[in-house]
C-alpha cells in the first residue's frame, strides 16, 4: 500500500524526528539491517520487524517493495538520513520491478550533522561529504573528489573512513588532502554518534593520517583553512566577526 523510507538519525531514540517515529508506529512491518532494527526494537516491542544482514541491500529493498505492493504499510529504516548513502535511491530503483506503490522518504539527521553537534560547529561554512568506501565507487573517483574538495578549501566529512580490509584508506585520503591543506588543519573524528560509547577527538590533519582509532562507526571531519578550536570545540567561522560587526 505505502512504503516509507525512514532515517532514524545517528542513534535512533532521541535523534529520531517525530515524523520518523510516527512512520514506524503506523507501519504494519518494519524492515532494515539487523543493527538498525536492534536500535529501535525496544521502543516498538509489538511491531513486526524483519532484519537482514549487511550486503543484502537489494534483497531487503525487494522484500519491502513486494510487501507494500501486496497491500502492507511498510517502513524501511536506515541510520542517519535514508538518502545519504542509504536505501532511498535503491528503493526507487527496485520499485520499477513491481506494480506501482506510493513511496515517501522521511528525512533524518545524518552522521555529519549529529557529529558536528558533538564537536561544536565545524560545518558552519561550505562542506563536502565523501565516502571512502570503494565497494561501489572506483577508488580513482574518490581520490579525484578528495583532491578537488581539498583544493577548493571545503570542510570535508568522511563517511566509511575505514573497515577491515581497507585499513590504510584514511591514510591515503589524508595524503591527498595534505597536497592542498596544511598539516595543522583542525580535524576531528566522532565515534558512535548518539549511541553508547560516543567518543570524539580533535587533532591536526598530520596526526589524523596515522590515527588507528578510526573505524567504520566513525565520521571524520577535516576543517577548512579557517577552522579553529574554541574552548575545546571545533569551529568553522562563517565570517560574521570578520565583517566587523
Ligand atoms: N545513512 C547514514 C550513512 C550510512 S554510511 C547517515 O546519513 O548517517 C555509514 C557511515 O556513516 C559510517 O561508516 C560512518 O562513517 C557514518 N555513521 C553513520 N552512523 C554513525 C554514527 N552513529 N556514529 C558515527 N558515524 C556514523
mmCIF file of C-alpha atoms and ligand atoms in Angstrom:
data_model
loop_
_atom_site.group_PDB
_atom_site.id
_atom_site.type_symbol
_atom_site.label_atom_id
_atom_site.label_comp_id
_atom_site.label_asym_id
_atom_site.label_seq_id
_atom_site.Cartn_x
_atom_site.Cartn_y
_atom_site.Cartn_z
ATOM 1 C CA UNK A 1 0.000 0.000 0.000
ATOM 2 C CA UNK A 2 2.597 2.508 1.136
ATOM 3 C CA UNK A 3 6.345 2.334 1.588
ATOM 4 C CA UNK A 4 8.065 4.824 3.853
ATOM 5 C CA UNK A 5 11.868 5.099 3.833
ATOM 6 C CA UNK A 6 12.814 6.347 7.270
ATOM 7 C CA UNK A 7 16.061 7.911 8.500
ATOM 8 C CA UNK A 8 16.488 7.114 12.198
ATOM 9 C CA UNK A 9 19.195 9.693 12.947
ATOM 10 C CA UNK A 10 22.637 8.548 14.109
ATOM 11 C CA UNK A 11 21.492 6.785 17.258
ATOM 12 C CA UNK A 12 17.707 6.378 16.856
ATOM 13 C CA UNK A 13 15.952 7.125 20.174
ATOM 14 C CA UNK A 14 16.015 10.846 20.825
ATOM 15 C CA UNK A 15 17.717 11.512 17.485
ATOM 16 C CA UNK A 16 14.585 10.379 15.642
ATOM 17 C CA UNK A 17 12.220 13.017 14.308
ATOM 18 C CA UNK A 18 8.533 12.967 15.187
ATOM 19 C CA UNK A 19 7.780 12.040 11.574
ATOM 20 C CA UNK A 20 10.163 9.082 11.710
ATOM 21 C CA UNK A 21 8.596 7.878 14.951
ATOM 22 C CA UNK A 22 5.084 8.126 13.513
ATOM 23 C CA UNK A 23 6.038 6.338 10.283
ATOM 24 C CA UNK A 24 7.282 3.348 12.291
ATOM 25 C CA UNK A 25 4.271 3.412 14.566
ATOM 26 C CA UNK A 26 1.906 3.369 11.584
ATOM 27 C CA UNK A 27 3.753 0.603 9.696
ATOM 28 C CA UNK A 28 2.460 -2.998 9.576
ATOM 29 C CA UNK A 29 6.028 -4.201 9.121
ATOM 30 C CA UNK A 30 9.449 -2.592 9.615
ATOM 31 C CA UNK A 31 12.400 -3.780 7.505
ATOM 32 C CA UNK A 32 16.087 -2.953 7.953
ATOM 33 C CA UNK A 33 19.651 -4.008 8.533
ATOM 34 C CA UNK A 34 19.922 -6.043 11.749
ATOM 35 C CA UNK A 35 21.933 -3.418 13.658
ATOM 36 C CA UNK A 36 19.317 -0.703 12.985
ATOM 37 C CA UNK A 37 16.372 -2.945 13.817
ATOM 38 C CA UNK A 38 18.131 -3.675 17.128
ATOM 39 C CA UNK A 39 18.302 0.078 17.822
ATOM 40 C CA UNK A 40 14.515 0.502 17.633
ATOM 41 C CA UNK A 41 13.139 -2.863 18.745
ATOM 42 C CA UNK A 42 12.878 -1.792 22.381
ATOM 43 C CA UNK A 43 10.806 1.279 21.517
ATOM 44 C CA UNK A 44 8.292 -0.707 19.408
ATOM 45 C CA UNK A 45 8.044 -4.117 21.125
ATOM 46 C CA UNK A 46 4.781 -5.191 19.418
ATOM 47 C CA UNK A 47 5.852 -4.295 15.883
ATOM 48 C CA UNK A 48 6.593 -6.935 13.237
ATOM 49 C CA UNK A 49 10.231 -6.378 12.263
ATOM 50 C CA UNK A 50 12.268 -8.123 9.580
ATOM 51 C CA UNK A 51 16.033 -7.745 9.613
ATOM 52 C CA UNK A 52 18.606 -8.758 7.018
ATOM 53 C CA UNK A 53 22.398 -8.780 7.120
ATOM 54 C CA UNK A 54 24.844 -6.398 5.551
ATOM 55 C CA UNK A 55 25.396 -6.648 1.761
ATOM 56 C CA UNK A 56 21.767 -7.782 1.373
ATOM 57 C CA UNK A 57 20.572 -4.335 0.363
ATOM 58 C CA UNK A 58 18.876 -5.291 -2.902
ATOM 59 C CA UNK A 59 17.099 -8.288 -1.313
ATOM 60 C CA UNK A 60 15.960 -6.099 1.564
ATOM 61 C CA UNK A 61 14.537 -3.446 -0.736
ATOM 62 C CA UNK A 62 12.796 -6.040 -2.938
ATOM 63 C CA UNK A 63 11.254 -7.598 0.170
ATOM 64 C CA UNK A 64 10.000 -4.165 1.228
ATOM 65 C CA UNK A 65 8.538 -3.140 -2.147
ATOM 66 C CA UNK A 66 6.924 -6.564 -2.549
ATOM 67 C CA UNK A 67 5.242 -6.343 0.868
ATOM 68 C CA UNK A 68 3.992 -2.828 0.044
ATOM 69 C CA UNK A 69 2.669 -3.949 -3.342
ATOM 70 C CA UNK A 70 0.775 -6.747 -1.574
ATOM 71 C CA UNK A 71 -1.093 -4.152 0.493
ATOM 72 C CA UNK A 72 1.063 -3.690 3.584
ATOM 73 C CA UNK A 73 2.126 -0.419 5.122
ATOM 74 C CA UNK A 74 5.925 -0.858 5.175
ATOM 75 C CA UNK A 75 8.702 1.183 6.794
ATOM 76 C CA UNK A 76 12.292 0.652 5.669
ATOM 77 C CA UNK A 77 14.694 2.028 8.268
ATOM 78 C CA UNK A 78 18.251 3.351 7.803
ATOM 79 C CA UNK A 79 20.610 5.077 10.196
ATOM 80 C CA UNK A 80 21.093 8.807 9.795
ATOM 81 C CA UNK A 81 19.303 10.013 6.675
ATOM 82 C CA UNK A 82 18.000 7.393 4.253
ATOM 83 C CA UNK A 83 19.107 9.458 1.266
ATOM 84 C CA UNK A 84 22.740 9.805 2.407
ATOM 85 C CA UNK A 85 24.442 6.514 1.472
ATOM 86 C CA UNK A 86 21.127 4.921 2.498
ATOM 87 C CA UNK A 87 18.339 2.900 0.931
ATOM 88 C CA UNK A 88 16.166 5.673 -0.527
ATOM 89 C CA UNK A 89 17.676 5.601 -4.037
ATOM 90 C CA UNK A 90 17.717 1.817 -4.216
ATOM 91 C CA UNK A 91 14.059 1.632 -3.166
ATOM 92 C CA UNK A 92 13.105 3.801 -6.154
ATOM 93 C CA UNK A 93 15.282 1.710 -8.494
ATOM 94 C CA UNK A 94 13.862 -1.610 -7.260
ATOM 95 C CA UNK A 95 10.277 -0.290 -7.298
ATOM 96 C CA UNK A 96 10.393 -0.322 -11.120
ATOM 97 C CA UNK A 97 10.247 -4.154 -10.950
ATOM 98 C CA UNK A 98 6.890 -4.121 -9.120
ATOM 99 C CA UNK A 99 3.378 -2.738 -9.566
ATOM 100 C CA UNK A 100 3.295 0.950 -8.544
ATOM 101 C CA UNK A 101 3.452 1.672 -4.797
ATOM 102 C CA UNK A 102 3.361 5.015 -3.031
ATOM 103 C CA UNK A 103 6.828 5.870 -1.686
ATOM 104 C CA UNK A 104 7.553 8.523 0.932
ATOM 105 C CA UNK A 105 11.017 9.489 2.193
ATOM 106 C CA UNK A 106 11.217 10.705 5.793
ATOM 107 C CA UNK A 107 14.448 12.651 6.410
ATOM 108 C CA UNK A 108 16.762 12.002 9.344
ATOM 109 C CA UNK A 109 19.779 13.616 10.987
ATOM 110 C CA UNK A 110 22.799 12.424 9.041
ATOM 111 C CA UNK A 111 26.037 11.459 10.851
ATOM 112 C CA UNK A 112 27.737 14.652 9.622
ATOM 113 C CA UNK A 113 25.176 16.824 11.425
ATOM 114 C CA UNK A 114 24.991 14.595 14.503
ATOM 115 C CA UNK A 115 28.780 14.512 14.800
ATOM 116 C CA UNK A 116 29.125 18.231 14.115
ATOM 117 C CA UNK A 117 26.899 18.978 17.096
ATOM 118 C CA UNK A 118 29.139 16.822 19.310
ATOM 119 C CA UNK A 119 32.258 18.666 18.111
ATOM 120 C CA UNK A 120 30.880 22.210 18.258
ATOM 121 C CA UNK A 121 30.247 23.944 14.928
ATOM 122 C CA UNK A 122 32.603 22.571 12.252
ATOM 123 C CA UNK A 123 30.141 22.781 9.332
ATOM 124 C CA UNK A 124 29.174 26.438 9.516
ATOM 125 C CA UNK A 125 30.637 27.020 6.054
ATOM 126 C CA UNK A 126 30.589 25.080 2.752
ATOM 127 C CA UNK A 127 31.316 21.406 3.222
ATOM 128 C CA UNK A 128 31.664 18.274 1.138
ATOM 129 C CA UNK A 129 30.677 14.757 2.175
ATOM 130 C CA UNK A 130 32.823 11.966 0.737
ATOM 131 C CA UNK A 131 32.585 8.235 1.399
ATOM 132 C CA UNK A 132 35.870 6.320 1.375
ATOM 133 C CA UNK A 133 34.086 3.072 0.555
ATOM 134 C CA UNK A 134 35.195 1.764 -2.821
ATOM 135 C CA UNK A 135 32.729 -1.142 -2.803
ATOM 136 C CA UNK A 136 30.648 0.630 -5.439
ATOM 137 C CA UNK A 137 32.740 3.675 -6.382
ATOM 138 C CA UNK A 138 36.132 3.300 -8.084
ATOM 139 C CA UNK A 139 38.959 4.486 -5.803
ATOM 140 C CA UNK A 140 40.250 6.817 -8.548
ATOM 141 C CA UNK A 141 36.964 8.733 -8.432
ATOM 142 C CA UNK A 142 37.161 9.003 -4.643
ATOM 143 C CA UNK A 143 40.709 10.348 -4.957
ATOM 144 C CA UNK A 144 39.570 12.929 -7.504
ATOM 145 C CA UNK A 145 36.758 14.126 -5.232
ATOM 146 C CA UNK A 146 39.130 14.377 -2.254
ATOM 147 C CA UNK A 147 41.622 16.330 -4.325
ATOM 148 C CA UNK A 148 39.023 18.789 -5.691
ATOM 149 C CA UNK A 149 37.333 19.334 -2.313
ATOM 150 C CA UNK A 150 40.702 19.968 -0.658
ATOM 151 C CA UNK A 151 41.800 22.341 -3.405
ATOM 152 C CA UNK A 152 38.554 24.310 -3.054
ATOM 153 C CA UNK A 153 39.090 24.581 0.735
ATOM 154 C CA UNK A 154 35.849 22.812 1.675
ATOM 155 C CA UNK A 155 35.361 21.418 5.149
ATOM 156 C CA UNK A 156 35.233 17.680 4.402
ATOM 157 C CA UNK A 157 33.254 14.954 6.175
ATOM 158 C CA UNK A 158 34.476 11.441 5.522
ATOM 159 C CA UNK A 159 31.983 8.575 5.841
ATOM 160 C CA UNK A 160 33.053 4.911 5.804
ATOM 161 C CA UNK A 161 36.591 6.022 6.726
ATOM 162 C CA UNK A 162 37.968 2.576 7.435
ATOM 163 C CA UNK A 163 36.969 -1.055 7.673
ATOM 164 C CA UNK A 164 38.576 -4.443 7.771
ATOM 165 C CA UNK A 165 40.426 -4.901 4.517
ATOM 166 C CA UNK A 166 40.658 -1.136 3.942
ATOM 167 C CA UNK A 167 42.930 -0.239 6.850
ATOM 168 C CA UNK A 168 45.056 2.296 5.001
ATOM 169 C CA UNK A 169 42.307 4.246 3.195
ATOM 170 C CA UNK A 170 42.217 7.062 5.734
ATOM 171 C CA UNK A 171 45.989 7.444 5.436
ATOM 172 C CA UNK A 172 45.768 7.504 1.640
ATOM 173 C CA UNK A 173 42.946 10.057 1.797
ATOM 174 C CA UNK A 174 44.913 12.279 4.197
ATOM 175 C CA UNK A 175 47.943 12.172 1.911
ATOM 176 C CA UNK A 176 45.783 13.565 -0.903
ATOM 177 C CA UNK A 177 44.285 16.245 1.365
ATOM 178 C CA UNK A 178 47.793 17.226 2.511
ATOM 179 C CA UNK A 179 48.634 18.244 -1.062
ATOM 180 C CA UNK A 180 46.327 21.246 -0.561
ATOM 181 C CA UNK A 181 45.732 21.548 3.182
ATOM 182 C CA UNK A 182 48.268 22.296 5.917
ATOM 183 C CA UNK A 183 49.261 19.550 8.353
ATOM 184 C CA UNK A 184 47.967 21.862 11.118
ATOM 185 C CA UNK A 185 44.417 21.883 9.688
ATOM 186 C CA UNK A 186 41.971 21.275 12.549
ATOM 187 C CA UNK A 187 40.386 17.830 12.168
ATOM 188 C CA UNK A 188 38.298 15.570 14.370
ATOM 189 C CA UNK A 189 36.508 12.282 14.499
ATOM 190 C CA UNK A 190 33.376 11.172 16.309
ATOM 191 C CA UNK A 191 32.653 7.530 17.062
ATOM 192 C CA UNK A 192 29.249 6.014 17.838
ATOM 193 C CA UNK A 193 27.382 9.302 17.496
ATOM 194 C CA UNK A 194 24.232 9.227 19.625
ATOM 195 C CA UNK A 195 24.960 5.660 20.745
ATOM 196 C CA UNK A 196 26.583 4.000 23.756
ATOM 197 C CA UNK A 197 30.302 4.665 23.697
ATOM 198 C CA UNK A 198 30.084 8.015 21.889
ATOM 199 C CA UNK A 199 33.581 9.430 21.766
ATOM 200 C CA UNK A 200 35.254 12.313 19.959
ATOM 201 C CA UNK A 201 38.714 13.736 19.463
ATOM 202 C CA UNK A 202 40.091 16.889 17.843
ATOM 203 C CA UNK A 203 43.522 16.575 16.227
ATOM 204 C CA UNK A 204 45.622 18.084 13.405
ATOM 205 C CA UNK A 205 45.483 16.608 9.893
ATOM 206 C CA UNK A 206 49.077 15.367 10.244
ATOM 207 C CA UNK A 207 48.005 13.207 13.221
ATOM 208 C CA UNK A 208 44.679 12.122 11.721
ATOM 209 C CA UNK A 209 46.702 10.492 8.949
ATOM 210 C CA UNK A 210 48.184 7.969 11.370
ATOM 211 C CA UNK A 211 45.168 7.548 13.616
ATOM 212 C CA UNK A 212 44.333 3.890 14.172
ATOM 213 C CA UNK A 213 41.318 4.646 16.328
ATOM 214 C CA UNK A 214 39.025 5.402 13.389
ATOM 215 C CA UNK A 215 36.679 2.569 12.404
ATOM 216 C CA UNK A 216 33.502 2.080 10.361
ATOM 217 C CA UNK A 217 31.345 3.545 13.158
ATOM 218 C CA UNK A 218 33.269 6.809 12.953
ATOM 219 C CA UNK A 219 32.710 10.012 10.998
ATOM 220 C CA UNK A 220 35.796 12.112 10.256
ATOM 221 C CA UNK A 221 35.831 15.909 9.960
ATOM 222 C CA UNK A 222 38.576 17.843 8.171
ATOM 223 C CA UNK A 223 38.426 21.596 8.668
ATOM 224 C CA UNK A 224 38.957 24.341 6.090
ATOM 225 C CA UNK A 225 41.778 26.883 6.356
ATOM 226 C CA UNK A 226 39.726 28.997 8.810
ATOM 227 C CA UNK A 227 38.614 26.178 11.126
ATOM 228 C CA UNK A 228 39.804 26.704 14.683
ATOM 229 C CA UNK A 229 39.426 25.388 18.233
ATOM 230 C CA UNK A 230 37.474 27.497 20.736
ATOM 231 C CA UNK A 231 37.334 26.221 24.293
ATOM 232 C CA UNK A 232 37.881 22.637 23.188
ATOM 233 C CA UNK A 233 35.298 22.803 20.382
ATOM 234 C CA UNK A 234 35.892 22.619 16.609
ATOM 235 C CA UNK A 235 34.543 25.772 14.986
ATOM 236 C CA UNK A 236 34.473 26.885 11.352
ATOM 237 C CA UNK A 237 33.674 30.618 11.294
ATOM 238 C CA UNK A 238 31.051 31.794 8.858
ATOM 239 C CA UNK A 239 32.713 35.212 8.705
ATOM 240 C CA UNK A 240 30.375 37.398 10.779
ATOM 241 C CA UNK A 241 33.197 38.607 13.066
ATOM 242 C CA UNK A 242 35.457 39.379 10.095
ATOM 243 C CA UNK A 243 32.701 41.585 8.670
ATOM 244 C CA UNK A 244 33.394 43.921 11.593
ATOM 245 C CA UNK A 245 30.019 43.824 13.359
HETATM 246 N N1 LIG B 1 22.738 7.000 6.123
HETATM 247 C C1 LIG B 1 23.821 7.242 7.077
HETATM 248 C C2 LIG B 1 25.202 6.953 6.491
HETATM 249 C C3 LIG B 1 25.451 5.489 6.154
HETATM 250 S S1 LIG B 1 27.096 5.216 5.562
HETATM 251 C C4 LIG B 1 23.734 8.689 7.573
HETATM 252 O O1 LIG B 1 23.055 9.513 6.970
HETATM 253 O O2 LIG B 1 24.371 8.989 8.607
HETATM 254 C C5 LIG B 1 27.866 4.571 7.029
HETATM 255 C C6 LIG B 1 28.855 5.561 7.590
HETATM 256 O O3 LIG B 1 28.159 6.646 8.203
HETATM 257 C C7 LIG B 1 29.744 5.018 8.719
HETATM 258 O O4 LIG B 1 30.883 4.338 8.204
HETATM 259 C C8 LIG B 1 30.135 6.279 9.456
HETATM 260 O O5 LIG B 1 31.168 6.969 8.772
HETATM 261 C C9 LIG B 1 28.852 7.112 9.344
HETATM 262 N N2 LIG B 1 27.972 6.910 10.510
HETATM 263 C C10 LIG B 1 26.696 6.501 10.474
HETATM 264 N N3 LIG B 1 26.168 6.449 11.726
HETATM 265 C C11 LIG B 1 27.161 6.854 12.560
HETATM 266 C C12 LIG B 1 27.236 7.007 13.987
HETATM 267 N N4 LIG B 1 26.188 6.761 14.796
HETATM 268 N N5 LIG B 1 28.408 7.435 14.515
HETATM 269 C C13 LIG B 1 29.479 7.704 13.716
HETATM 270 N N6 LIG B 1 29.451 7.571 12.383
HETATM 271 C C14 LIG B 1 28.313 7.147 11.803
#
